[in-house]
XYZ file of C-alpha atoms in Angstrom:
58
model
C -43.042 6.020 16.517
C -39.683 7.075 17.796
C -37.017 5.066 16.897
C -34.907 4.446 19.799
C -31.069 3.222 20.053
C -30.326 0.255 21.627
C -27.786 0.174 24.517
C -25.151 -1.550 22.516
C -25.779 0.965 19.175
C -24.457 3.721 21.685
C -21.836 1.624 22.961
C -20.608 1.143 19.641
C -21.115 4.610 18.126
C -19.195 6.509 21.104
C -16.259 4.229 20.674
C -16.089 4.746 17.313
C -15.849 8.481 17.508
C -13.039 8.208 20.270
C -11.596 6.430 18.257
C -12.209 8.665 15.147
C -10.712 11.635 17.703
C -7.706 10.337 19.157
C -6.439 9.269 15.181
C -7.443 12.991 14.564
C -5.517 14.205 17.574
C -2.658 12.078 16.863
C -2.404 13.937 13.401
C -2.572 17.139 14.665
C -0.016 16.799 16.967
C 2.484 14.509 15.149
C 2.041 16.753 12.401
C 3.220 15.636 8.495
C 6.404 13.813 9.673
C 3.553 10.994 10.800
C 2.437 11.158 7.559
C 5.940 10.642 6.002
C 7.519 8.193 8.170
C 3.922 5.570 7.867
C 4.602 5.750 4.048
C 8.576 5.070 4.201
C 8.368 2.912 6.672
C 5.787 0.354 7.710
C 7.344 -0.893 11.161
C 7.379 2.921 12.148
C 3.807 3.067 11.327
C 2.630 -0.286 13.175
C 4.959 1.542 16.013
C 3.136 4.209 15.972
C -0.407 2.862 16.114
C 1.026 0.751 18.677
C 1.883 3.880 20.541
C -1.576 5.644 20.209
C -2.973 2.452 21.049
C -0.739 1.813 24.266
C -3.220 4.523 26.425
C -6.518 2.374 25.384
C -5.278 -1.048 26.636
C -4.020 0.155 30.024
C-alpha cells in the first residue's frame, strides 16, 4: 500500500520550505552584518523579520 499525502500535508510542507528558503536567502544576501546587528540589537532583528516578512503579507 502506497502511502499517500493528504492535500493539507503538501500545503503545509511547501510552505515550510519557502519559508526555510527565503530565511536562507535573506542570509545570503544580508550577509554577517544580519547576524551581528540580531544579536546587538533585538528591535533591529524584529525589524528585520518584519522586513522579510513584509513581501508574504501583501
Amino acid at each position: 500500500m502506497k502511502h499517500r499525502f493528504t492535500a493539507w500535508q503538501i500545503f503545509v510542507i511547501v510552505w515550510a520550505a519557502l519559508f526555510i528558503l527565503l530565511v536562507l536567502i535573506g542570509v545570503v544576501l544580508k550577509g554577517p552584518d544580519l547576524l551581528r546587528t540580531t544579536f546587538s540589537d533585538p528591535n533591529a532583528a524584529a525589524h528585520s523579520a518584519a522586513s522579510i516578512a513584509a513581501p508574504l503579507r501583501a
